[in-house]
Amino acid sequence: EAQVTQNPRYLITVTGKKLTVTCSQNMNHEYMSWYRQDPGLGLRQIYYSMNVEVTDKGDVPEGYKVSRKEKRNFPLILESPSPNQTSLYFCASSFFGLGTTNTGELFFGEGSRLTVL
Amino acid sequence: AQTVTQSQPEMSVQEAETVTLSCTYDTSESDYYLFWYKQPPSRQMILVIRQEAYKQQNATENRFSVNFQKAAKSFSLKISDSQLGDAAMYFCAYRSAHRDDKIIFGKGTRLHILP
């Protein structure tokens, strides 16, 4: 089954304790991206990657890191979480570039609810 | 920079009735994709419908259809015969066809279905 898998789905942590949210896709997508969703603000892009070893900042990158060492994985790292990073996080993937397989559609993971105390 | 605006934070519709959610966007590009995603209480993001800008014909998927007005930069979603399962947050999204590393989302419209 084609899917984007995020873990953990729920996490409560404390300020300053490093954490990683994993994301994996099995659709051979070049493009992967992280979003955070906050009430009244919609989805805001944190980081994205167009292929292995190629990453770039989105609209709200402060306090986050990413890496893309393998095509299927795109972990989100919070080196020193703070309460303002309490949010719902989504990983998404898609094909990239012009081509018959690219419908432009983003495929989303199920979301990770993070609370930083 | 591209922007996507959903001017209705919340809407309500009676079950079995028709409702239209509005979305406008701003871009200087001619080739792009537009999407409506549904987010039910489960939080999963589900693609409802997509439209390619070069296609003049409005996309339809069963009870869901769009009114795509390229010149007006408008992309509204019409839900016919509303069902209780349609209750969700709906997001409009824009993606450039040539510079598709950026996908822009609106802030969402929460749709309530009244029994």
PDB file of C-alpha atoms in Angstrom:
ATOM      1  CA  GLU A   1       0.000   0.000   0.000  1.00  0.00           C
ATOM      2  CA  ALA A   2       1.301   3.431  -0.991  1.00  0.00           C
ATOM      3  CA  GLN A   3       1.741   5.508   2.102  1.00  0.00           C
ATOM      4  CA  VAL A   4       3.621   8.123   4.085  1.00  0.00           C
ATOM      5  CA  THR A   5       4.419   6.967   7.613  1.00  0.00           C
ATOM      6  CA  GLN A   6       5.173   9.308  10.485  1.00  0.00           C
ATOM      7  CA  ASN A   7       6.284   8.420  13.977  1.00  0.00           C
ATOM      8  CA  PRO A   8       5.483   9.108  16.720  1.00  0.00           C
ATOM      9  CA  ARG A   9       1.844  10.022  16.252  1.00  0.00           C
ATOM     10  CA  TYR A  10       1.681  11.626  19.671  1.00  0.00           C
ATOM     11  CA  LEU A  11       4.468  12.966  21.829  1.00  0.00           C
ATOM     12  CA  ILE A  12       4.670  15.003  25.009  1.00  0.00           C
ATOM     13  CA  THR A  13       8.116  16.278  25.852  1.00  0.00           C
ATOM     14  CA  VAL A  14       9.811  18.973  27.896  1.00  0.00           C
ATOM     15  CA  THR A  15      11.625  22.107  26.846  1.00  0.00           C
ATOM     16  CA  GLY A  16      15.128  21.438  25.602  1.00  0.00           C
ATOM     17  CA  LYS A  17      14.910  17.676  25.155  1.00  0.00           C
ATOM     18  CA  LYS A  18      15.960  16.832  21.624  1.00  0.00           C
ATOM     19  CA  LEU A  19      13.494  14.834  19.582  1.00  0.00           C
ATOM     20  CA  THR A  20      13.134  13.451  16.093  1.00  0.00           C
ATOM     21  CA  VAL A  21       9.948  12.834  14.147  1.00  0.00           C
ATOM     22  CA  THR A  22      10.516  10.265  11.450  1.00  0.00           C
ATOM     23  CA  CYS A  23       8.890  10.241   8.028  1.00  0.00           C
ATOM     24  CA  SER A  24       9.111   7.514   5.433  1.00  0.00           C
ATOM     25  CA  GLN A  25       7.406   7.084   2.050  1.00  0.00           C
ATOM     26  CA  ASN A  26       7.252   4.046  -0.220  1.00  0.00           C
ATOM     27  CA  MET A  27       6.218   5.720  -3.473  1.00  0.00           C
ATOM     28  CA  ASN A  28       9.691   6.634  -4.760  1.00  0.00           C
ATOM     29  CA  HIS A  29       8.825  10.327  -4.533  1.00  0.00           C
ATOM     30  CA  GLU A  30      11.579  12.845  -5.068  1.00  0.00           C
ATOM     31  CA  TYR A  31       9.876  15.623  -3.128  1.00  0.00           C
ATOM     32  CA  MET A  32       9.258  15.553   0.616  1.00  0.00           C
ATOM     33  CA  SER A  33       8.137  18.312   2.926  1.00  0.00           C
ATOM     34  CA  TRP A  34       7.262  19.081   6.534  1.00  0.00           C
ATOM     35  CA  TYR A  35       4.345  21.279   7.605  1.00  0.00           C
ATOM     36  CA  ARG A  36       3.035  22.450  10.896  1.00  0.00           C
ATOM     37  CA  GLN A  37      -0.650  23.131  11.416  1.00  0.00           C
ATOM     38  CA  ASP A  38      -1.835  25.626  13.986  1.00  0.00           C
ATOM     39  CA  PRO A  39      -5.389  26.910  14.574  1.00  0.00           C
ATOM     40  CA  GLY A  40      -6.218  29.847  12.328  1.00  0.00           C
ATOM     41  CA  LEU A  41      -2.903  29.633  10.476  1.00  0.00           C
ATOM     42  CA  GLY A  42      -3.466  26.678   8.164  1.00  0.00           C
ATOM     43  CA  LEU A  43      -0.472  24.623   7.062  1.00  0.00           C
ATOM     44  CA  ARG A  44       2.879  26.309   7.039  1.00  0.00           C
ATOM     45  CA  GLN A  45       5.909  24.765   5.407  1.00  0.00           C
ATOM     46  CA  ILE A  46       8.923  24.143   7.626  1.00  0.00           C
ATOM     47  CA  TYR A  47      11.453  22.489   5.291  1.00  0.00           C
ATOM     48  CA  TYR A  48      11.328  20.648   2.026  1.00  0.00           C
ATOM     49  CA  SER A  49      13.583  18.428  -0.036  1.00  0.00           C
ATOM     50  CA  MET A  50      13.645  17.960  -3.781  1.00  0.00           C
ATOM     51  CA  ASN A  51      15.886  14.906  -3.690  1.00  0.00           C
ATOM     52  CA  VAL A  52      18.570  13.146  -1.683  1.00  0.00           C
ATOM     53  CA  GLU A  53      20.947  15.607  -0.033  1.00  0.00           C
ATOM     54  CA  VAL A  54      18.899  18.580  -1.335  1.00  0.00           C
ATOM     55  CA  THR A  55      16.945  20.467   1.322  1.00  0.00           C
ATOM     56  CA  ASP A  56      15.701  24.012   1.667  1.00  0.00           C
ATOM     57  CA  LYS A  57      13.901  26.215   4.150  1.00  0.00           C
ATOM     58  CA  GLY A  58      10.201  26.794   3.999  1.00  0.00           C
ATOM     59  CA  ASP A  59       8.319  29.611   5.671  1.00  0.00           C
ATOM     60  CA  VAL A  60       8.919  28.706   9.328  1.00  0.00           C
ATOM     61  CA  PRO A  61      12.271  26.872   9.608  1.00  0.00           C
ATOM     62  CA  GLU A  62      13.503  28.369  12.900  1.00  0.00           C
ATOM     63  CA  GLY A  63      14.129  25.747  15.550  1.00  0.00           C
ATOM     64  CA  TYR A  64      14.022  22.798  13.156  1.00  0.00           C
ATOM     65  CA  LYS A  65      16.509  20.720  11.211  1.00  0.00           C
ATOM     66  CA  VAL A  66      16.055  18.094   8.527  1.00  0.00           C
ATOM     67  CA  SER A  67      18.181  15.663   6.595  1.00  0.00           C
ATOM     68  CA  ARG A  68      17.650  13.605   3.440  1.00  0.00           C
ATOM     69  CA  LYS A  69      20.223  10.859   3.325  1.00  0.00           C
ATOM     70  CA  GLU A  70      17.910   8.367   1.639  1.00  0.00           C
ATOM     71  CA  LYS A  71      15.156   8.999  -0.854  1.00  0.00           C
ATOM     72  CA  ARG A  72      12.446   7.411   1.273  1.00  0.00           C
ATOM     73  CA  ASN A  73      13.229   9.107   4.615  1.00  0.00           C
ATOM     74  CA  PHE A  74      12.976  12.727   5.723  1.00  0.00           C
ATOM     75  CA  PRO A  75      13.236  13.130   9.506  1.00  0.00           C
ATOM     76  CA  LEU A  76      12.382  16.354  11.313  1.00  0.00           C
ATOM     77  CA  ILE A  77      14.683  17.211  14.194  1.00  0.00           C
ATOM     78  CA  LEU A  78      13.938  19.568  17.050  1.00  0.00           C
ATOM     79  CA  GLU A  79      17.304  20.124  18.714  1.00  0.00           C
ATOM     80  CA  SER A  80      15.945  22.108  21.664  1.00  0.00           C
ATOM     81  CA  PRO A  81      12.151  22.133  21.600  1.00  0.00           C
ATOM     82  CA  SER A  82      10.259  25.075  23.040  1.00  0.00           C
ATOM     83  CA  PRO A  83       6.566  25.465  23.936  1.00  0.00           C
ATOM     84  CA  ASN A  84       5.912  27.508  20.768  1.00  0.00           C
ATOM     85  CA  GLN A  85       6.705  24.365  18.785  1.00  0.00           C
ATOM     86  CA  THR A  86       3.649  22.660  20.232  1.00  0.00           C
ATOM     87  CA  SER A  87       1.718  21.849  17.078  1.00  0.00           C
ATOM     88  CA  LEU A  88       0.388  19.240  14.686  1.00  0.00           C
ATOM     89  CA  TYR A  89       3.064  18.207  12.208  1.00  0.00           C
ATOM     90  CA  PHE A  90       2.581  16.677   8.796  1.00  0.00           C
ATOM     91  CA  CYS A  91       5.047  15.064   6.475  1.00  0.00           C
ATOM     92  CA  ALA A  92       4.114  14.939   2.791  1.00  0.00           C
ATOM     93  CA  SER A  93       5.646  13.654  -0.413  1.00  0.00           C
ATOM     94  CA  SER A  94       5.110  13.814  -4.156  1.00  0.00           C
ATOM     95  CA  PHE A  95       6.741  13.416  -7.504  1.00  0.00           C
ATOM     96  CA  PHE A  96       8.655  16.448  -8.640  1.00  0.00           C
ATOM     97  CA  GLY A  97       9.172  18.139 -11.962  1.00  0.00           C
ATOM     98  CA  LEU A  98       7.406  17.883 -15.273  1.00  0.00           C
ATOM     99  CA  GLY A  99       6.450  14.378 -16.250  1.00  0.00           C
ATOM    100  CA  THR A 100       3.502  12.122 -16.859  1.00  0.00           C
ATOM    101  CA  THR A 101       3.693  10.624 -13.385  1.00  0.00           C
ATOM    102  CA  ASN A 102       3.522  14.004 -11.687  1.00  0.00           C
ATOM    103  CA  THR A 103      -0.025  15.011 -10.896  1.00  0.00           C
ATOM    104  CA  GLY A 104       1.174  17.637  -8.451  1.00  0.00           C
ATOM    105  CA  GLU A 105      -0.672  15.902  -5.623  1.00  0.00           C
ATOM    106  CA  LEU A 106       0.862  15.818  -2.170  1.00  0.00           C
ATOM    107  CA  PHE A 107       0.489  12.597  -0.186  1.00  0.00           C
ATOM    108  CA  PHE A 108       0.321  13.184   3.536  1.00  0.00           C
ATOM    109  CA  GLY A 109       1.250  11.205   6.595  1.00  0.00           C
ATOM    110  CA  GLU A 110      -1.299  10.877   9.376  1.00  0.00           C
ATOM    111  CA  GLY A 111       0.164  13.698  11.438  1.00  0.00           C
ATOM    112  CA  SER A 112       2.174  13.907  14.661  1.00  0.00           C
ATOM    113  CA  ARG A 113       0.739  15.782  17.608  1.00  0.00           C
ATOM    114  CA  LEU A 114       3.618  17.300  19.565  1.00  0.00           C
ATOM    115  CA  THR A 115       3.280  19.001  22.952  1.00  0.00           C
ATOM    116  CA  VAL A 116       6.276  20.754  24.501  1.00  0.00           C
ATOM    117  CA  LEU A 117       5.893  21.563  28.206  1.00  0.00           C
TER     118      LEU A 117
ATOM    119  CA  ALA B   1       4.832  35.548  -4.089  1.00  0.00           C
ATOM    120  CA  GLN B   2       1.817  33.363  -4.456  1.00  0.00           C
ATOM    121  CA  THR B   3      -0.957  33.550  -1.890  1.00  0.00           C
ATOM    122  CA  VAL B   4      -4.100  31.547  -1.274  1.00  0.00           C
ATOM    123  CA  THR B   5      -7.088  33.066   0.522  1.00  0.00           C
ATOM    124  CA  GLN B   6     -10.066  31.273   1.982  1.00  0.00           C
ATOM    125  CA  SER B   7     -12.354  34.018   3.194  1.00  0.00           C
ATOM    126  CA  GLN B   8     -14.810  31.822   5.103  1.00  0.00           C
ATOM    127  CA  PRO B   9     -13.308  30.453   8.344  1.00  0.00           C
ATOM    128  CA  GLU B  10     -16.504  28.490   9.078  1.00  0.00           C
ATOM    129  CA  MET B  11     -19.630  27.486   7.224  1.00  0.00           C
ATOM    130  CA  SER B  12     -22.693  25.429   7.967  1.00  0.00           C
ATOM    131  CA  VAL B  13     -25.038  23.594   5.638  1.00  0.00           C
ATOM    132  CA  GLN B  14     -28.111  21.473   6.130  1.00  0.00           C
ATOM    133  CA  GLU B  15     -27.728  17.808   5.327  1.00  0.00           C
ATOM    134  CA  ALA B  16     -28.650  17.053   1.679  1.00  0.00           C
ATOM    135  CA  GLU B  17     -28.227  20.682   0.675  1.00  0.00           C
ATOM    136  CA  THR B  18     -25.507  22.206  -1.507  1.00  0.00           C
ATOM    137  CA  VAL B  19     -22.680  24.374  -0.218  1.00  0.00           C
ATOM    138  CA  THR B  20     -19.894  26.297  -1.933  1.00  0.00           C
ATOM    139  CA  LEU B  21     -16.532  27.021  -0.346  1.00  0.00           C
ATOM    140  CA  SER B  22     -14.571  29.881  -1.818  1.00  0.00           C
ATOM    141  CA  CYS B  23     -10.877  30.157  -2.592  1.00  0.00           C
ATOM    142  CA  THR B  24      -8.949  32.859  -4.359  1.00  0.00           C
ATOM    143  CA  TYR B  25      -5.270  32.901  -5.184  1.00  0.00           C
ATOM    144  CA  ASP B  26      -2.711  35.266  -6.502  1.00  0.00           C
ATOM    145  CA  THR B  27      -0.040  34.294  -9.005  1.00  0.00           C
ATOM    146  CA  SER B  28       1.721  35.610 -12.063  1.00  0.00           C
ATOM    147  CA  GLU B  29       2.244  32.116 -13.467  1.00  0.00           C
ATOM    148  CA  SER B  30       0.153  30.502 -16.158  1.00  0.00           C
ATOM    149  CA  ASP B  31       0.766  26.811 -15.411  1.00  0.00           C
ATOM    150  CA  TYR B  32      -0.163  25.483 -12.015  1.00  0.00           C
ATOM    151  CA  TYR B  33      -2.265  23.012 -10.074  1.00  0.00           C
ATOM    152  CA  LEU B  34      -5.040  23.749  -7.629  1.00  0.00           C
ATOM    153  CA  PHE B  35      -6.291  21.354  -4.999  1.00  0.00           C
ATOM    154  CA  TRP B  36      -8.918  20.958  -2.344  1.00  0.00           C
ATOM    155  CA  TYR B  37      -7.944  18.811   0.616  1.00  0.00           C
ATOM    156  CA  LYS B  38     -10.311  17.590   3.306  1.00  0.00           C
ATOM    157  CA  GLN B  39      -9.239  17.116   6.914  1.00  0.00           C
ATOM    158  CA  PRO B  40     -11.859  15.234   8.961  1.00  0.00           C
ATOM    159  CA  PRO B  41     -11.622  14.893  12.759  1.00  0.00           C
ATOM    160  CA  SER B  42      -9.172  12.015  12.241  1.00  0.00           C
ATOM    161  CA  ARG B  43      -6.732  14.754  11.045  1.00  0.00           C
ATOM    162  CA  GLN B  44      -5.810  12.821   7.919  1.00  0.00           C
ATOM    163  CA  MET B  45      -5.346  15.065   4.874  1.00  0.00           C
ATOM    164  CA  ILE B  46      -7.382  13.677   1.994  1.00  0.00           C
ATOM    165  CA  LEU B  47      -7.313  14.941  -1.565  1.00  0.00           C
ATOM    166  CA  VAL B  48     -10.832  15.848  -2.666  1.00  0.00           C
ATOM    167  CA  ILE B  49     -10.243  17.249  -6.123  1.00  0.00           C
ATOM    168  CA  ARG B  50      -7.526  18.712  -8.312  1.00  0.00           C
ATOM    169  CA  GLN B  51      -7.527  21.084 -11.268  1.00  0.00           C
ATOM    170  CA  GLU B  52      -4.796  21.783 -13.792  1.00  0.00           C
ATOM    171  CA  ALA B  53      -4.767  25.414 -14.856  1.00  0.00           C
ATOM    172  CA  TYR B  54      -4.439  24.650 -18.559  1.00  0.00           C
ATOM    173  CA  LYS B  55      -7.701  22.708 -18.514  1.00  0.00           C
ATOM    174  CA  GLN B  56     -10.737  24.884 -19.017  1.00  0.00           C
ATOM    175  CA  GLN B  57     -13.162  22.173 -18.006  1.00  0.00           C
ATOM    176  CA  ASN B  58     -14.039  22.199 -14.336  1.00  0.00           C
ATOM    177  CA  ALA B  59     -13.021  19.078 -12.415  1.00  0.00           C
ATOM    178  CA  THR B  60     -15.680  16.893 -10.807  1.00  0.00           C
ATOM    179  CA  GLU B  61     -15.483  13.954  -8.423  1.00  0.00           C
ATOM    180  CA  ASN B  62     -18.883  12.489  -7.615  1.00  0.00           C
ATOM    181  CA  ARG B  63     -20.645  15.052  -5.375  1.00  0.00           C
ATOM    182  CA  PHE B  64     -17.685  17.427  -5.453  1.00  0.00           C
ATOM    183  CA  SER B  65     -17.081  19.899  -8.243  1.00  0.00           C
ATOM    184  CA  VAL B  66     -15.123  23.070  -8.713  1.00  0.00           C
ATOM    185  CA  ASN B  67     -15.763  26.383 -10.385  1.00  0.00           C
ATOM    186  CA  PHE B  68     -12.393  27.369 -11.772  1.00  0.00           C
ATOM    187  CA  GLN B  69     -12.197  30.934 -13.028  1.00  0.00           C
ATOM    188  CA  LYS B  70      -8.624  31.441 -14.189  1.00  0.00           C
ATOM    189  CA  ALA B  71      -8.907  35.109 -15.084  1.00  0.00           C
ATOM    190  CA  ALA B  72     -10.501  35.898 -11.743  1.00  0.00           C
ATOM    191  CA  LYS B  73      -8.065  33.574  -9.934  1.00  0.00           C
ATOM    192  CA  SER B  74     -10.918  31.853  -8.194  1.00  0.00           C
ATOM    193  CA  PHE B  75     -11.293  28.162  -7.353  1.00  0.00           C
ATOM    194  CA  SER B  76     -14.457  27.385  -5.398  1.00  0.00           C
ATOM    195  CA  LEU B  77     -15.560  23.941  -4.253  1.00  0.00           C
ATOM    196  CA  LYS B  78     -19.177  22.888  -4.504  1.00  0.00           C
ATOM    197  CA  ILE B  79     -20.448  20.002  -2.424  1.00  0.00           C
ATOM    198  CA  SER B  80     -23.819  18.660  -3.532  1.00  0.00           C
ATOM    199  CA  ASP B  81     -26.150  16.546  -1.410  1.00  0.00           C
ATOM    200  CA  SER B  82     -24.093  17.252   1.724  1.00  0.00           C
ATOM    201  CA  GLN B  83     -23.617  14.314   4.050  1.00  0.00           C
ATOM    202  CA  LEU B  84     -22.639  14.134   7.707  1.00  0.00           C
ATOM    203  CA  GLY B  85     -19.302  12.647   6.660  1.00  0.00           C
ATOM    204  CA  ASP B  86     -18.486  15.836   4.776  1.00  0.00           C
ATOM    205  CA  ALA B  87     -17.997  17.679   8.062  1.00  0.00           C
ATOM    206  CA  ALA B  88     -14.320  18.625   8.072  1.00  0.00           C
ATOM    207  CA  MET B  89     -11.778  21.357   7.592  1.00  0.00           C
ATOM    208  CA  TYR B  90     -11.217  22.060   3.898  1.00  0.00           C
ATOM    209  CA  PHE B  91      -7.979  23.490   2.582  1.00  0.00           C
ATOM    210  CA  CYS B  92      -7.400  25.050  -0.792  1.00  0.00           C
ATOM    211  CA  ALA B  93      -3.851  24.706  -2.148  1.00  0.00           C
ATOM    212  CA  TYR B  94      -1.797  26.039  -5.046  1.00  0.00           C
ATOM    213  CA  ARG B  95       1.244  24.472  -6.663  1.00  0.00           C
ATOM    214  CA  SER B  96       3.272  25.902  -9.520  1.00  0.00           C
ATOM    215  CA  ALA B  97       3.774  23.449 -12.386  1.00  0.00           C
ATOM    216  CA  HIS B  98       7.251  24.738 -13.166  1.00  0.00           C
ATOM    217  CA  ARG B  99       8.506  25.751  -9.780  1.00  0.00           C
ATOM    218  CA  ASP B 100       6.743  23.022  -7.838  1.00  0.00           C
ATOM    219  CA  ASP B 101       8.919  23.007  -4.781  1.00  0.00           C
ATOM    220  CA  LYS B 102       6.493  25.408  -3.111  1.00  0.00           C
ATOM    221  CA  ILE B 103       2.949  24.486  -2.279  1.00  0.00           C
ATOM    222  CA  ILE B 104       0.810  27.207  -0.736  1.00  0.00           C
ATOM    223  CA  PHE B 105      -2.179  26.422   1.458  1.00  0.00           C
ATOM    224  CA  GLY B 106      -5.078  28.598   2.496  1.00  0.00           C
ATOM    225  CA  LYS B 107      -5.982  28.847   6.172  1.00  0.00           C
ATOM    226  CA  GLY B 108      -8.920  26.527   5.817  1.00  0.00           C
ATOM    227  CA  THR B 109     -12.705  26.555   6.062  1.00  0.00           C
ATOM    228  CA  ARG B 110     -14.399  24.463   8.711  1.00  0.00           C
ATOM    229  CA  LEU B 111     -17.594  22.967   7.357  1.00  0.00           C
ATOM    230  CA  HIS B 112     -20.393  21.896   9.708  1.00  0.00           C
ATOM    231  CA  ILE B 113     -23.198  19.662   8.489  1.00  0.00           C
ATOM    232  CA  LEU B 114     -26.520  20.188  10.269  1.00  0.00           C
ATOM    233  CA  PRO B 115     -28.737  17.101  10.528  1.00  0.00           C
TER     234      PRO B 115
END
